[in-house]
mmCIF file of C-alpha atoms in Angstrom:
data_model
loop_
_atom_site.group_PDB
_atom_site.id
_atom_site.type_symbol
_atom_site.label_atom_id
_atom_site.label_comp_id
_atom_site.label_asym_id
_atom_site.label_seq_id
_atom_site.Cartn_x
_atom_site.Cartn_y
_atom_site.Cartn_z
ATOM 1 C CA MET A 1206 2.873 20.472 -4.414
ATOM 2 C CA PRO A 1207 0.604 18.719 -1.527
ATOM 3 C CA HIS A 1208 -2.046 20.768 0.267
ATOM 4 C CA ILE A 1209 -1.664 21.380 3.984
ATOM 5 C CA LEU A 1210 -3.834 18.763 5.663
ATOM 6 C CA PRO A 1211 -5.369 18.659 9.220
ATOM 7 C CA ASP A 1212 -3.249 16.707 11.646
ATOM 8 C CA GLU A 1213 -5.891 13.954 11.830
ATOM 9 C CA ALA A 1214 -5.843 13.625 8.046
ATOM 10 C CA MET A 1215 -2.060 13.679 7.798
ATOM 11 C CA ASN A 1216 -1.757 11.158 10.606
ATOM 12 C CA SER A 1217 -3.992 8.593 8.761
ATOM 13 C CA LEU A 1218 -2.489 9.166 5.588
ATOM 14 C CA THR A 1219 1.080 8.622 7.269
ATOM 15 C CA GLU A 1220 0.066 5.526 8.796
ATOM 16 C CA ALA A 1221 -1.315 4.154 5.640
ATOM 17 C CA LEU A 1222 1.867 4.988 3.755
ATOM 18 C CA LEU A 1223 4.119 3.480 6.503
ATOM 19 C CA GLN A 1224 1.989 0.275 6.101
ATOM 20 C CA GLY A 1225 2.439 0.279 2.437
ATOM 21 C CA ARG A 1226 -1.403 1.060 1.769
ATOM 22 C CA LYS A 1227 -0.831 3.788 -0.924
ATOM 23 C CA ILE A 1228 -4.259 3.614 -2.459
ATOM 24 C CA GLU A 1229 -5.871 4.141 0.921
ATOM 25 C CA ALA A 1230 -3.691 7.169 1.330
ATOM 26 C CA ILE A 1231 -4.716 8.526 -1.939
ATOM 27 C CA LYS A 1232 -8.333 8.194 -0.966
ATOM 28 C CA ILE A 1233 -7.846 9.991 2.383
ATOM 29 C CA TYR A 1234 -6.050 12.692 0.375
ATOM 30 C CA ARG A 1235 -8.727 13.044 -2.323
ATOM 31 C CA GLY A 1236 -11.565 13.145 0.346
ATOM 32 C CA VAL A 1237 -9.820 15.888 2.337
ATOM 33 C CA THR A 1238 -8.624 18.179 -0.769
ATOM 34 C CA GLY A 1239 -11.213 17.430 -3.356
ATOM 35 C CA MET A 1240 -8.487 17.097 -5.933
ATOM 36 C CA GLY A 1241 -8.608 14.446 -8.697
ATOM 37 C CA LEU A 1242 -7.000 11.188 -8.922
ATOM 38 C CA LYS A 1243 -3.919 11.987 -10.749
ATOM 39 C CA GLU A 1244 -3.119 15.168 -8.663
ATOM 40 C CA SER A 1245 -3.624 13.136 -5.430
ATOM 41 C CA LYS A 1246 -1.298 10.292 -6.547
ATOM 42 C CA ASP A 1247 1.146 12.690 -7.473
ATOM 43 C CA ALA A 1248 1.101 14.607 -4.256
ATOM 44 C CA ILE A 1249 1.073 11.164 -2.250
ATOM 45 C CA GLU A 1250 4.096 10.166 -3.953
ATOM 46 C CA GLU A 1251 5.734 13.249 -3.083
ATOM 47 C CA ILE A 1252 4.648 13.028 0.661
ATOM 48 C CA GLU A 1253 5.899 9.307 0.443
ATOM 49 C CA THR A 1254 9.385 10.311 -0.733
ATOM 50 C CA SER A 1255 9.421 12.878 2.110
ATOM 51 C CA LEU A 1256 8.537 10.245 4.522
ATOM 52 C CA ARG A 1257 10.981 7.671 3.276
ATOM 53 C CA ALA A 1258 13.648 10.340 3.716
ATOM 54 C CA LYS A 1259 12.567 11.097 7.499
ATOM 55 C CA PHE A 1260 11.677 7.473 8.445
ATOM 56 C CA PRO A 1261 13.633 4.968 6.171
ATOM 57 C CA GLY A 1262 13.636 2.178 8.854
ATOM 58 C CA LYS A 1263 9.738 2.241 9.270
ATOM 59 C CA PHE A 1264 9.105 1.599 5.514
ATOM 60 C CA THR A 1265 11.593 -1.170 5.528
ATOM 61 C CA ALA A 1266 9.742 -2.721 8.357
ATOM 62 C CA ALA A 1267 6.464 -2.185 6.833
ATOM 63 C CA ALA A 1268 7.553 -3.718 3.410
ATOM 64 C CA ASN A 1269 8.975 -6.962 5.097
ATOM 65 C CA ASN A 1270 5.690 -7.478 6.834
ATOM 66 C CA ARG A 1271 3.620 -7.430 3.740
ATOM 67 C CA LYS A 1272 1.498 -10.647 2.978
ATOM 68 C CA GLY A 1273 0.319 -10.463 -0.786
ATOM 69 C CA CYS A 1274 -1.860 -12.500 -2.956
ATOM 70 C CA PHE A 1275 1.347 -14.187 -4.460
ATOM 71 C CA GLY A 1276 1.719 -16.684 -1.466
ATOM 72 C CA ALA A 1277 -1.864 -17.477 -1.158
ATOM 73 C CA ALA A 1278 -1.983 -17.914 -5.131
ATOM 74 C CA THR A 1279 1.024 -20.164 -5.007
ATOM 75 C CA VAL A 1280 -0.426 -22.251 -2.259
ATOM 76 C CA LEU A 1281 -3.655 -22.593 -4.063
ATOM 77 C CA VAL A 1282 -1.958 -23.663 -7.339
ATOM 78 C CA CYS A 1283 0.106 -26.363 -5.454
ATOM 79 C CA VAL A 1284 -2.939 -27.739 -3.961
ATOM 80 C CA ALA A 1285 -4.911 -27.895 -7.168
ATOM 81 C CA ILE A 1286 -2.000 -29.827 -8.832
ATOM 82 C CA GLY A 1287 -1.550 -32.066 -5.882
ATOM 83 C CA GLY A 1288 -5.376 -32.787 -5.926
ATOM 84 C CA ALA A 1289 -5.289 -33.517 -9.574
ATOM 85 C CA PHE A 1290 -2.740 -35.987 -9.296
ATOM 86 C CA TRP A 1291 -4.449 -37.612 -6.409
ATOM 87 C CA LEU A 1292 -7.697 -37.735 -8.380
ATOM 88 C CA LEU A 1293 -6.122 -39.056 -11.564
ATOM 89 C CA GLY A 1294 -3.809 -41.513 -10.028
ATOM 90 C CA PRO A 1295 -0.558 -42.880 -11.446
ATOM 91 C CA GLY A 1296 -1.981 -43.841 -14.789
#
């Protein structure tokens, strides 16, 4: 069961979770409570579940706005392949 947190910490933690930054939320929780990583992760997942039940639309919007490394890696690979074809020529 999660500890009761000061309002400021809970607001920061909630904002991080709504934006999909779970690791940041765990760090905030650990810093405030002094709990270990496993216990903090479990508490954050419990808080996240509660927030998802209260604000399902906010999580959906945050998830749709994510920009991960996969897109950047795909572009990089395409540029590298294109550059290799350009440098090596047709034969």
